CSV table of C-alpha atoms and ligand atoms in Angstrom, one decimal:
chain,number,residue,atom,x,y,z
A,741,UNK,CA,0.0,0.0,0.0
A,742,UNK,CA,2.8,2.4,0.8
A,743,UNK,CA,6.5,3.0,0.8
A,744,UNK,CA,6.8,3.4,4.6
A,745,UNK,CA,6.0,1.4,7.7
A,746,UNK,CA,2.7,2.0,9.6
A,747,UNK,CA,3.6,2.5,13.2
A,748,UNK,CA,2.7,-0.5,15.5
A,749,UNK,CA,-0.1,0.2,18.0
A,750,UNK,CA,1.3,-0.8,21.4
A,751,UNK,CA,-0.9,-1.2,24.4
A,752,UNK,CA,-0.1,2.3,25.8
A,753,UNK,CA,1.7,5.3,24.3
A,754,UNK,CA,5.4,5.3,24.8
A,755,UNK,CA,7.9,8.1,24.1
A,756,UNK,CA,9.8,6.8,21.1
A,757,UNK,CA,13.6,6.5,20.9
A,758,UNK,CA,14.6,9.5,18.7
A,759,UNK,CA,15.5,9.0,15.1
A,760,UNK,CA,17.2,12.2,13.8
A,761,UNK,CA,16.2,13.1,10.3
A,762,UNK,CA,13.5,10.4,10.1
A,763,UNK,CA,11.1,12.8,8.4
A,764,UNK,CA,13.5,15.2,6.7
A,765,UNK,CA,12.5,13.8,3.3
A,766,UNK,CA,8.9,14.9,3.9
A,767,UNK,CA,7.7,18.2,2.4
A,768,UNK,CA,4.5,19.2,0.5
A,769,UNK,CA,4.5,20.1,-3.2
A,770,UNK,CA,5.5,23.7,-3.8
A,771,UNK,CA,2.9,26.0,-5.4
A,772,UNK,CA,3.3,27.0,-9.0
A,773,UNK,CA,3.6,30.7,-9.8
A,774,UNK,CA,0.0,31.1,-11.0
A,775,UNK,CA,-1.3,29.6,-7.7
A,776,UNK,CA,0.9,32.0,-5.7
A,777,UNK,CA,0.1,35.0,-7.7
A,778,UNK,CA,-3.7,34.5,-7.4
A,779,UNK,CA,-3.2,35.0,-3.7
A,780,UNK,CA,-1.0,38.1,-4.1
A,781,UNK,CA,2.3,36.3,-3.4
A,782,UNK,CA,5.4,36.2,-5.6
A,783,UNK,CA,5.4,33.3,-8.1
A,784,UNK,CA,8.8,32.1,-7.1
A,785,UNK,CA,11.6,32.8,-4.7
A,786,UNK,CA,12.4,36.5,-4.9
A,787,UNK,CA,16.1,37.6,-5.5
A,788,UNK,CA,16.7,39.1,-2.0
A,789,UNK,CA,14.5,36.5,-0.2
A,790,UNK,CA,16.7,36.3,2.9
A,791,UNK,CA,16.2,40.1,3.6
A,792,UNK,CA,12.5,39.9,2.7
A,793,UNK,CA,12.0,37.0,5.1
A,794,UNK,CA,13.9,38.7,8.0
A,795,UNK,CA,11.9,41.9,7.5
A,796,UNK,CA,8.6,40.0,7.4
A,797,UNK,CA,9.5,38.2,10.6
A,798,UNK,CA,10.2,41.7,12.1
A,799,UNK,CA,6.9,43.0,10.9
A,800,UNK,CA,4.9,40.0,12.2
A,801,UNK,CA,6.5,40.1,15.7
A,802,UNK,CA,5.5,43.7,15.9
A,803,UNK,CA,2.0,43.1,14.6
A,804,UNK,CA,1.3,40.0,16.7
A,805,UNK,CA,2.7,40.6,20.2
A,806,UNK,CA,2.1,36.9,21.0
A,807,UNK,CA,4.8,36.0,18.5
A,808,UNK,CA,7.4,38.1,20.2
A,809,UNK,CA,6.5,36.6,23.5
A,810,UNK,CA,6.6,33.0,22.1
A,811,UNK,CA,10.0,33.7,20.7
A,812,UNK,CA,11.4,35.0,24.0
A,813,UNK,CA,9.5,32.9,26.6
A,814,UNK,CA,10.7,29.2,26.0
A,815,UNK,CA,12.8,28.0,28.9
A,816,UNK,CA,13.5,24.6,27.3
A,817,UNK,CA,11.7,22.8,30.2
A,818,UNK,CA,10.8,19.9,27.9
A,819,UNK,CA,7.1,19.7,29.0
A,820,UNK,CA,6.0,19.7,25.4
A,821,UNK,CA,8.5,17.2,24.1
A,822,UNK,CA,6.3,14.1,23.9
A,823,UNK,CA,3.0,15.9,23.3
A,824,UNK,CA,3.0,16.2,19.5
A,825,UNK,CA,1.4,13.3,17.6
A,826,UNK,CA,3.9,13.8,14.7
A,827,UNK,CA,6.8,13.3,17.1
A,828,UNK,CA,5.2,10.3,18.8
A,829,UNK,CA,4.5,8.7,15.4
A,830,UNK,CA,7.7,9.5,13.6
A,831,UNK,CA,10.4,9.8,16.4
A,832,UNK,CA,12.0,12.7,14.4
A,833,UNK,CA,13.3,15.1,17.1
A,834,UNK,CA,12.5,18.1,14.9
A,835,UNK,CA,8.8,17.2,15.4
A,836,UNK,CA,9.1,18.0,19.1
A,837,UNK,CA,7.2,21.2,19.5
A,838,UNK,CA,10.1,23.2,21.0
A,839,UNK,CA,12.4,22.0,18.3
A,840,UNK,CA,9.9,23.1,15.7
A,841,UNK,CA,9.7,26.5,17.3
A,842,UNK,CA,13.5,26.7,17.4
A,843,UNK,CA,13.5,26.7,13.6
A,844,UNK,CA,12.2,30.2,13.8
A,845,UNK,CA,13.6,31.1,17.2
A,846,UNK,CA,17.1,30.6,16.0
A,847,UNK,CA,16.6,33.1,13.1
A,848,UNK,CA,14.8,35.5,15.4
A,849,UNK,CA,17.7,35.4,17.8
A,850,UNK,CA,20.2,36.1,15.1
A,851,UNK,CA,18.5,39.2,13.8
A,852,UNK,CA,16.4,40.6,16.6
A,853,UNK,CA,18.4,40.0,19.8
A,854,UNK,CA,21.7,41.5,20.9
A,855,UNK,CA,23.2,38.2,22.1
A,856,UNK,CA,22.3,36.6,18.8
A,857,UNK,CA,24.0,39.4,16.8
A,858,UNK,CA,27.2,39.3,18.8
A,859,UNK,CA,27.5,35.7,20.0
A,860,UNK,CA,25.3,33.6,17.6
A,861,UNK,CA,26.8,30.2,18.4
A,862,UNK,CA,26.5,30.7,22.1
A,863,UNK,CA,22.7,31.3,21.9
A,864,UNK,CA,21.8,29.0,19.1
A,865,UNK,CA,21.3,31.8,16.6
A,866,UNK,CA,21.4,31.0,12.8
A,867,UNK,CA,21.6,33.0,9.6
A,868,UNK,CA,18.6,32.8,7.3
A,869,UNK,CA,20.0,30.5,4.6
A,870,UNK,CA,18.5,28.3,1.9
A,871,UNK,CA,19.2,25.3,4.2
A,872,UNK,CA,17.1,26.9,6.9
A,873,UNK,CA,14.4,27.8,4.5
A,874,UNK,CA,14.2,24.1,3.4
A,875,UNK,CA,14.0,23.0,7.0
A,876,UNK,CA,11.2,25.5,7.6
A,877,UNK,CA,9.3,24.3,4.5
A,878,UNK,CA,9.6,20.7,5.6
A,879,UNK,CA,8.9,20.9,9.3
A,880,UNK,CA,6.4,23.8,9.5
A,881,UNK,CA,4.3,21.6,7.2
A,882,UNK,CA,4.7,18.7,9.6
A,883,UNK,CA,2.5,20.7,12.1
A,884,UNK,CA,-1.2,20.5,12.0
A,885,UNK,CA,-1.7,23.6,14.1
A,886,UNK,CA,-3.5,21.5,16.6
A,887,UNK,CA,-2.3,23.4,19.7
A,888,UNK,CA,-1.9,20.3,21.9
A,889,UNK,CA,1.6,21.3,22.8
A,890,UNK,CA,0.3,24.7,24.0
A,891,UNK,CA,-2.0,23.0,26.5
A,892,UNK,CA,1.0,21.4,28.2
A,893,UNK,CA,3.4,24.3,28.0
A,894,UNK,CA,3.6,26.2,31.3
A,895,UNK,CA,3.8,29.5,29.3
A,896,UNK,CA,1.1,28.6,26.7
A,897,UNK,CA,3.6,28.9,23.9
A,898,UNK,CA,1.6,28.1,20.8
A,899,UNK,CA,3.5,26.3,18.0
A,900,UNK,CA,0.5,26.7,15.8
A,901,UNK,CA,0.8,30.5,15.8
A,902,UNK,CA,4.5,30.2,15.2
A,903,UNK,CA,3.9,27.8,12.2
A,904,UNK,CA,1.3,30.1,10.8
A,905,UNK,CA,3.8,33.0,10.9
A,906,UNK,CA,6.4,30.8,9.2
A,907,UNK,CA,4.1,29.9,6.4
A,908,UNK,CA,3.2,33.6,5.9
A,909,UNK,CA,6.9,34.4,5.7
A,910,UNK,CA,7.5,31.7,3.2
A,911,UNK,CA,4.6,32.8,1.0
A,912,UNK,CA,5.9,36.3,1.1
A,913,UNK,CA,9.3,35.2,-0.2
A,914,UNK,CA,7.7,33.1,-2.9
A,915,UNK,CA,7.7,29.6,-1.4
A,916,UNK,CA,4.1,28.5,-0.9
A,917,UNK,CA,2.4,25.2,-0.4
A,918,UNK,CA,0.5,24.0,-3.4
A,919,UNK,CA,-2.3,22.3,-1.6
A,920,UNK,CA,-3.4,25.1,0.8
A,921,UNK,CA,-2.8,27.9,-1.7
A,922,UNK,CA,-4.6,26.2,-4.5
A,923,UNK,CA,-7.6,25.6,-2.2
A,924,UNK,CA,-7.8,29.3,-1.2
A,925,UNK,CA,-7.6,30.2,-4.9
A,926,UNK,CA,-10.5,27.9,-5.7
A,927,UNK,CA,-12.7,29.7,-3.1
A,928,UNK,CA,-12.0,33.0,-4.8
A,929,UNK,CA,-12.9,31.5,-8.2
A,930,UNK,CA,-15.8,29.1,-7.3
A,931,UNK,CA,-16.8,29.9,-3.7
A,932,UNK,CA,-15.6,26.5,-2.3
A,933,UNK,CA,-12.5,24.5,-1.7
A,934,UNK,CA,-13.4,21.7,-4.2
A,935,UNK,CA,-13.9,24.1,-7.1
A,936,UNK,CA,-17.6,23.0,-7.5
A,937,UNK,CA,-19.6,25.3,-9.8
A,938,UNK,CA,-22.8,26.6,-8.2
A,939,UNK,CA,-25.0,24.7,-10.8
A,940,UNK,CA,-23.4,21.4,-9.8
A,941,UNK,CA,-24.2,22.0,-6.1
A,942,UNK,CA,-27.8,23.0,-6.9
A,943,UNK,CA,-28.3,19.9,-9.1
A,944,UNK,CA,-26.7,17.6,-6.4
A,945,UNK,CA,-28.9,19.0,-3.7
A,946,UNK,CA,-32.0,18.6,-5.9
A,947,UNK,CA,-31.2,14.9,-6.5
A,948,UNK,CA,-30.3,14.4,-2.8
A,949,UNK,CA,-33.8,15.8,-1.9
A,950,UNK,CA,-35.3,13.1,-4.1
A,951,UNK,CA,-33.2,10.4,-2.4
A,952,UNK,CA,-34.2,11.6,1.1
A,953,UNK,CA,-37.9,11.7,0.1
A,954,UNK,CA,-37.7,8.2,-1.2
A,955,UNK,CA,-36.1,7.0,2.0
A,956,UNK,CA,-38.2,8.9,4.5
A,957,UNK,CA,-41.5,9.5,2.6
A,958,UNK,CA,-41.2,13.2,3.5
A,959,UNK,CA,-40.3,16.2,1.4
A,960,UNK,CA,-37.3,17.5,3.3
A,961,UNK,CA,-36.0,20.5,1.5
A,962,UNK,CA,-32.3,21.1,0.8
A,963,UNK,CA,-32.5,24.7,-0.6
A,964,UNK,CA,-29.9,26.6,-2.5
A,965,UNK,CA,-29.7,30.4,-2.9
A,966,UNK,CA,-33.2,30.8,-1.4
A,967,UNK,CA,-33.8,34.5,-0.7
A,968,UNK,CA,-35.7,35.3,2.6
A,969,UNK,CA,-34.6,32.1,4.4
A,970,UNK,CA,-34.0,32.5,8.1
A,971,UNK,CA,-30.7,30.6,8.3
A,972,UNK,CA,-27.7,30.6,5.9
A,973,UNK,CA,-26.0,27.3,6.5
A,974,UNK,CA,-22.3,27.3,5.6
A,975,UNK,CA,-20.7,23.8,5.5
A,976,UNK,CA,-17.4,22.3,4.4
A,977,UNK,CA,-17.8,21.6,0.7
A,978,UNK,CA,-17.0,17.9,1.3
A,979,UNK,CA,-20.5,17.7,2.8
A,980,UNK,CA,-22.1,18.2,-0.6
A,981,UNK,CA,-20.8,14.9,-2.1
A,982,UNK,CA,-18.3,12.9,-0.1
A,983,UNK,CA,-19.1,10.0,2.2
A,984,UNK,CA,-19.6,9.9,5.1
A,985,UNK,CA,-20.0,13.8,5.1
A,986,UNK,CA,-23.1,13.9,3.0
A,987,UNK,CA,-25.0,11.7,5.5
A,988,UNK,CA,-24.4,14.5,8.1
A,989,UNK,CA,-25.7,17.0,5.6
A,990,UNK,CA,-29.0,15.0,5.4
A,991,UNK,CA,-29.0,15.2,9.2
A,992,UNK,CA,-28.8,19.1,9.2
A,993,UNK,CA,-31.7,19.2,6.7
A,994,UNK,CA,-33.8,16.9,8.9
A,995,UNK,CA,-33.1,19.1,11.9
A,996,UNK,CA,-34.3,22.3,10.1
A,997,UNK,CA,-37.2,20.5,8.6
A,998,UNK,CA,-38.5,19.2,11.9
A,999,UNK,CA,-38.0,22.6,13.6
A,1000,UNK,CA,-39.8,24.4,10.8
A,1001,UNK,CA,-36.9,26.7,10.2
A,1002,UNK,CA,-36.5,28.0,6.6
A,1003,UNK,CA,-32.9,27.7,5.7
A,1004,UNK,CA,-30.6,27.8,2.6
A,1005,UNK,CA,-27.1,27.1,1.3
A,1006,UNK,CA,-25.4,29.8,-0.8
A,1007,UNK,CA,-23.5,29.1,-4.0
A,1008,UNK,CA,-21.5,32.3,-3.5
A,1009,UNK,CA,-20.3,31.1,0.0
A,1010,UNK,CA,-20.5,27.4,-0.5
A,1011,UNK,CA,-17.5,26.7,1.8
A,1012,UNK,CA,-17.2,26.8,5.5
A,1013,UNK,CA,-13.5,25.9,5.5
A,1014,UNK,CA,-11.0,28.7,5.4
A,1015,UNK,CA,-7.5,27.7,4.5
A,1016,UNK,CA,-6.4,31.3,4.8
A,1017,UNK,CA,-5.8,30.4,8.5
A,1018,UNK,CA,-3.6,27.5,7.6
A,1019,UNK,CA,-1.2,29.8,5.8
A,1020,UNK,CA,-1.3,32.5,8.5
A,1021,UNK,CA,-2.7,35.0,6.1
A,1022,UNK,CA,-5.1,37.6,7.6
A,1023,UNK,CA,-5.8,39.1,4.2
A,1024,UNK,CA,-6.7,35.8,2.5
A,1025,UNK,CA,-8.7,34.6,5.5
A,1026,UNK,CA,-10.6,37.9,5.4
A,1027,UNK,CA,-11.3,37.6,1.6
A,1028,UNK,CA,-12.8,34.1,2.2
A,1029,UNK,CA,-14.9,35.3,5.2
A,1030,UNK,CA,-16.3,38.3,3.4
A,1031,UNK,CA,-18.0,36.0,0.9
A,1032,UNK,CA,-20.2,34.7,3.8
A,1033,UNK,CA,-21.2,38.2,4.7
A,1034,UNK,CA,-22.0,39.0,1.1
A,1035,UNK,CA,-24.1,35.9,0.8
A,1036,UNK,CA,-26.0,36.6,4.1
A,1037,UNK,CA,-26.8,40.2,2.9
A,1038,UNK,CA,-27.8,39.1,-0.6
A,1039,UNK,CA,-30.1,36.3,0.7
A,1040,UNK,CA,-31.5,38.5,3.5
A,1041,UNK,CA,-31.0,35.8,6.1
A,1042,UNK,CA,-31.2,36.5,9.9
A,1043,UNK,CA,-28.8,33.9,11.2
A,1044,UNK,CA,-25.5,32.3,10.0
A,1045,UNK,CA,-24.9,28.6,11.1
A,1046,UNK,CA,-21.8,26.6,10.4
A,1047,UNK,CA,-21.8,22.8,9.7
A,1048,UNK,CA,-19.4,20.2,11.0
A,1049,UNK,CA,-15.9,21.6,10.2
A,1050,UNK,CA,-13.3,22.0,12.8
A,1051,UNK,CA,-11.1,24.8,11.5
A,1052,UNK,CA,-14.1,26.5,9.9
A,1053,UNK,CA,-15.6,26.8,13.4
A,1054,UNK,CA,-12.3,28.1,14.8
A,1055,UNK,CA,-12.2,30.9,12.2
A,1056,UNK,CA,-15.9,31.6,12.6
A,1057,UNK,CA,-16.0,31.5,16.4
A,1058,UNK,CA,-12.8,33.4,16.9
A,1059,UNK,CA,-12.4,35.7,14.0
A,1060,UNK,CA,-15.6,36.1,11.8
A,1061,UNK,CA,-16.8,39.2,13.5
A,1062,UNK,CA,-13.4,40.9,13.2
A,1063,UNK,CA,-12.8,39.7,9.6
A,1064,UNK,CA,-16.2,40.4,8.2
A,1065,UNK,CA,-18.4,42.2,10.8
A,1066,UNK,CA,-20.3,44.0,12.0
A,1067,UNK,CA,-23.2,41.6,11.6
A,1068,UNK,CA,-25.7,44.1,13.0
A,1069,UNK,CA,-28.2,43.1,10.2
A,1070,UNK,CA,-28.7,39.7,11.7
A,1071,UNK,CA,-31.2,38.7,14.4
A,1072,UNK,CA,-29.6,39.9,17.8
A,1073,UNK,CA,-31.4,37.0,19.6
A,1074,UNK,CA,-28.9,34.5,18.2
A,1075,UNK,CA,-25.1,34.4,18.5
A,1076,UNK,CA,-23.1,35.2,15.4
A,1077,UNK,CA,-22.1,32.7,14.2
A,1078,UNK,CA,-23.8,29.6,15.5
A,1079,UNK,CA,-22.6,26.0,15.2
A,1080,UNK,CA,-25.0,23.3,14.0
A,1081,UNK,CA,-24.4,21.4,17.2
A,1082,UNK,CA,-25.6,24.4,19.2
A,1083,UNK,CA,-28.7,24.6,17.0
A,1084,UNK,CA,-29.5,20.9,17.4
A,1085,UNK,CA,-28.7,20.9,21.1
A,1086,UNK,CA,-31.0,23.9,21.8
A,1087,UNK,CA,-33.9,22.4,19.8
A,1088,UNK,CA,-33.4,19.1,21.6
A,1089,UNK,CA,-33.4,20.7,25.0
A,1090,UNK,CA,-36.6,22.6,24.1
A,1091,UNK,CA,-38.3,19.3,23.1
A,1092,UNK,CA,-38.6,20.4,19.4
A,1093,UNK,CA,-36.5,17.4,18.4
A,1094,UNK,CA,-37.2,13.9,19.5
A,1095,UNK,CA,-35.1,10.8,18.8
A,1096,UNK,CA,-35.5,7.1,18.6
A,1097,UNK,CA,-32.2,6.0,20.0
A,1098,UNK,CA,-32.7,2.3,19.0
A,1099,UNK,CA,-32.1,3.4,15.4
A,1100,UNK,CA,-28.4,3.5,16.3
A,1101,UNK,CA,-28.4,0.3,18.3
A,1102,UNK,CA,-26.2,-1.4,15.7
A,1103,UNK,CA,-23.4,0.9,16.8
A,1104,UNK,CA,-21.2,1.3,19.9
A,1105,UNK,CA,-19.7,4.8,19.3
A,1106,UNK,CA,-16.8,6.8,20.6
A,1107,UNK,CA,-16.2,10.5,20.0
A,1108,UNK,CA,-13.1,12.0,18.6
A,1109,UNK,CA,-12.7,15.6,19.8
A,1110,UNK,CA,-11.4,17.6,16.8
A,1111,UNK,CA,-8.5,19.9,17.7
A,1112,UNK,CA,-10.0,23.2,16.5
A,1113,UNK,CA,-13.3,23.1,18.4
A,1114,UNK,CA,-11.6,21.5,21.4
A,1115,UNK,CA,-8.6,23.9,21.8
A,1116,UNK,CA,-9.4,27.0,19.7
A,1117,UNK,CA,-13.1,27.6,20.1
A,1118,UNK,CA,-16.0,26.8,22.3
A,1119,UNK,CA,-19.8,26.2,22.0
A,1120,UNK,CA,-22.8,27.3,24.0
A,1121,UNK,CA,-22.8,29.5,27.1
A,1122,UNK,CA,-20.9,27.4,29.5
A,1123,UNK,CA,-17.1,26.7,29.6
A,1124,UNK,CA,-16.4,23.4,28.0
A,1125,UNK,CA,-19.6,23.5,25.9
A,1126,UNK,CA,-17.5,22.3,22.9
A,1127,UNK,CA,-17.0,19.0,24.8
A,1128,UNK,CA,-20.4,18.6,26.5
A,1129,UNK,CA,-22.7,19.6,23.6
A,1130,UNK,CA,-21.6,17.0,21.1
A,1131,UNK,CA,-21.6,14.3,23.8
A,1132,UNK,CA,-25.1,15.3,24.9
A,1133,UNK,CA,-26.3,14.9,21.3
A,1134,UNK,CA,-24.6,11.5,21.1
A,1135,UNK,CA,-26.2,10.4,24.3
A,1136,UNK,CA,-29.6,11.6,23.1
A,1137,UNK,CA,-29.4,9.8,19.8
A,1138,UNK,CA,-27.5,6.6,20.7
A,1139,UNK,CA,-27.7,4.0,23.5
A,1140,UNK,CA,-24.1,2.9,23.4
A,1141,UNK,CA,-21.4,5.5,23.9
A,1142,UNK,CA,-17.9,4.9,25.2
A,1143,UNK,CA,-15.1,7.5,25.9
A,1144,UNK,CA,-11.5,6.9,24.7
A,1145,UNK,CA,-8.8,7.2,27.4
A,1146,UNK,CA,-9.0,10.5,29.3
A,1147,UNK,CA,-5.6,11.8,28.3
A,1148,UNK,CA,-6.6,11.5,24.6
A,1149,UNK,CA,-9.9,13.4,24.7
A,1150,UNK,CA,-11.3,16.9,25.4
A,1151,UNK,CA,-8.5,19.5,25.5
A,1152,UNK,CA,-5.9,16.7,25.5
A,1153,UNK,CA,-7.3,15.3,22.3
A,1154,UNK,CA,-4.9,14.0,19.7
A,1155,UNK,CA,-5.2,15.4,16.2
A,1156,UNK,CA,-6.5,13.1,13.4
A,1157,UNK,CA,-3.1,13.7,11.7
A,1158,UNK,CA,-4.2,15.8,8.8
A,1159,UNK,CA,-5.3,19.3,10.0
A,1160,UNK,CA,-3.7,22.5,9.1
A,1161,UNK,CA,-3.0,21.9,5.4
A,1162,UNK,CA,-1.7,18.4,5.8
A,1163,UNK,CA,-4.6,16.6,4.1
A,1164,UNK,CA,-2.7,16.0,0.8
A,1165,UNK,CA,-1.6,12.7,-0.7
A,1166,UNK,CA,2.1,13.5,-0.9
A,1167,UNK,CA,2.1,13.8,2.9
A,1168,UNK,CA,0.5,10.4,3.5
A,1169,UNK,CA,3.4,9.0,5.4
A,1170,UNK,CA,3.2,11.9,7.8
A,1171,UNK,CA,-0.6,11.5,8.0
A,1172,UNK,CA,-0.4,7.9,8.9
A,1173,UNK,CA,2.4,8.3,11.5
A,1174,UNK,CA,0.7,11.4,13.0
A,1175,UNK,CA,-2.5,9.4,13.3
A,1176,UNK,CA,-0.9,6.8,15.5
A,1177,UNK,CA,-1.8,8.2,18.9
A,1178,UNK,CA,-5.5,8.6,18.0
A,1179,UNK,CA,-5.5,5.1,16.5
A,1180,UNK,CA,-3.9,3.7,19.7
A,1181,UNK,CA,-6.7,5.2,21.8
A,1182,UNK,CA,-9.3,3.9,19.4
A,1183,UNK,CA,-7.8,0.4,19.5
A,1184,UNK,CA,-8.1,0.6,23.3
A,1185,UNK,CA,-11.9,1.1,23.2
A,1186,UNK,CA,-12.4,-1.3,20.3
A,1187,UNK,CA,-10.5,-4.1,22.2
A,1188,UNK,CA,-12.0,-3.3,25.6
A,1189,UNK,CA,-15.6,-2.1,24.9
A,1190,UNK,CA,-16.3,-3.4,21.4
A,1191,UNK,CA,-16.5,0.1,19.9
A,1192,UNK,CA,-17.7,-0.1,16.3
A,1193,UNK,CA,-17.8,3.5,15.2
A,1194,UNK,CA,-15.9,6.8,15.8
A,1195,UNK,CA,-17.9,10.0,15.5
A,1196,UNK,CA,-16.4,13.4,14.8
A,1197,UNK,CA,-17.5,17.0,13.9
A,1198,UNK,CA,-14.8,17.9,11.4
A,1199,UNK,CA,-14.6,17.4,7.6
A,1200,UNK,CA,-10.9,17.1,7.7
A,1201,UNK,CA,-11.0,14.5,10.4
A,1202,UNK,CA,-13.6,12.5,8.5
A,1203,UNK,CA,-11.6,12.6,5.3
A,1204,UNK,CA,-8.4,11.7,7.0
A,1205,UNK,CA,-10.0,8.8,8.9
A,1206,UNK,CA,-11.6,7.4,5.7
A,1207,UNK,CA,-8.1,7.1,4.3
A,1208,UNK,CA,-5.9,6.1,7.2
A,1209,UNK,CA,-8.2,3.7,9.2
A,1210,UNK,CA,-7.3,0.8,6.9
A,1211,UNK,CA,-3.6,1.3,7.5
A,1212,UNK,CA,-4.3,0.4,11.1
A,1213,UNK,CA,-6.5,-2.5,10.1
A,1214,UNK,CA,-9.8,-0.8,11.0
A,1215,UNK,CA,-12.8,-0.5,8.7
A,1216,UNK,CA,-12.9,2.9,7.0
A,1217,UNK,CA,-16.7,2.8,7.4
A,1218,UNK,CA,-16.5,3.0,11.2
A,1219,UNK,CA,-16.0,6.8,10.7
A,1220,UNK,CA,-19.0,9.1,10.7
A,1221,UNK,CA,-20.2,12.5,11.5
A,1222,UNK,CA,-22.4,13.5,14.5
A,1223,UNK,CA,-25.3,14.6,12.4
A,1224,UNK,CA,-25.4,11.1,10.8
A,1225,UNK,CA,-26.4,9.8,14.2
A,1226,UNK,CA,-29.0,12.6,14.4
A,1227,UNK,CA,-30.2,11.7,10.9
A,1228,UNK,CA,-30.7,8.1,11.8
A,1229,UNK,CA,-32.5,8.7,15.1
A,1230,UNK,CA,-34.6,11.8,14.5
A,1231,UNK,CA,-38.4,11.3,14.7
A,1232,UNK,CA,-39.8,13.1,11.7
A,1233,UNK,CA,-43.4,14.3,11.9
A,1234,UNK,CA,-44.9,15.5,8.7
A,1235,UNK,CA,-44.3,19.2,8.7
A,1236,UNK,CA,-45.4,20.0,5.2
B,1319,SF4,S1,0.6,22.4,17.3
B,1319,SF4,FE1,0.1,20.2,17.3
B,1319,SF4,S2,1.1,19.5,15.4
B,1319,SF4,FE2,2.0,21.5,15.9
B,1319,SF4,S3,3.8,21.1,17.2
B,1319,SF4,FE3,2.1,21.4,18.6
B,1319,SF4,S4,1.3,19.4,19.0
B,1319,SF4,FE4,2.6,19.2,17.1
B,1320,SF4,S1,6.8,23.4,27.2
B,1320,SF4,FE1,6.9,25.6,26.6
B,1320,SF4,S2,8.7,26.4,27.7
B,1320,SF4,FE2,8.8,24.2,27.9
B,1320,SF4,S3,10.1,23.5,26.1
B,1320,SF4,FE3,8.0,23.4,25.4
B,1320,SF4,S4,7.7,25.4,24.5
B,1320,SF4,FE4,9.5,25.7,25.7
């Protein structure tokens, strides 16, 4: 199947014996000039790229004070050493979070600290060279920006933020990642990451409506570009077609149908994902977000709801109002934005939705907390809502629920292995190795409790699991979205 070894799943996670350079061959494809230029970056490495990179680093540390603090604050305590799934799965010491940070810190010290200017060797300072740039390109794209290391760092140093800055610097000098930058360009051109034309989405939703009617006997609408709807639903574009994502989309439609809420998709903003965040680009993240505002205004909706997509929710929850607000034209009685899980949970609590849990009796499920909702956003009014709300929905729709080991869930969750711009085929070895800690925790509950399915609320997690579960001898079909459980169990009364 592949030109690398899938890591063994031992009984319990162990810190691997380090293998220097084990992943030095791993780097994503470089973006072609036309991909770079569509995003406003140079097509190829500019002549004086070293100076441009150093100046950009100076600009970013001035603009984002956290970056300056992260550069200065590390005391090499080692608490983060064994917290990264890519280190645990690959044993490459450059995948230890502090070592990854040091790729930038060493350059920062050289140009922006007195000690580094005068005594570079003494303080581990390095010139910005082609070798350093290649190291950055390799190892900053071996970080899924999951923030697990930041949870364990006594100073909260966030490697994800450092990696985003590094990617922004690399784009600025003309070395961008093909996968992420191409995806952002597709959103500008088509409105979504997959490059789906609006007509194709509308046709697909029409035929999905027919399928659902055949299955349920009810006319459950899946509207596209419907003016005057109450809710604009923004989902990851994978939800429109791919399995198991589309089964969750049917669940969203059933929720709105049963609650009598008029809703719509938009072909102008047919993407919840925002890869602008992966490349650390405020401008590109804003351009993607503004499409959602434009669609909301054009369709005259009163609420914006996001579907199951981890990083989309991180961008929406943390930045949407800053990037594309104010949203003073929306209904002030609802938060801007809302997550579909918040909508379902609220309707469930108010008795609007009822479930027949026995419809999911063929499954024993566990829940994978996706990194971005878990560590970079929240849900509902109470702290930890991002953990309790999905679990409450699972328990309401399913009789058999089992947690994975406590140090692998909630804010200590392990990344699926493909977030942050890693979900691309040329990084499959990294994806498989990085998935090892999650797979180990899954094996634990499969062996002990007979778990048959793993639920998540993120399109990237679902896509990654579909591909990598078989590497670990699990069935790819054990992977499903939360609203698929909802879809199976919801009791539909005829609301026509
Ligand atoms: S943010 Fe996640 S992927 Fe990146 S270094 Fe930290 S633990 Fe590893
Ligand atoms: S836990 Fe924080 S302070 Fe300690 S080595 Fe890691 S990044 Fe540095």
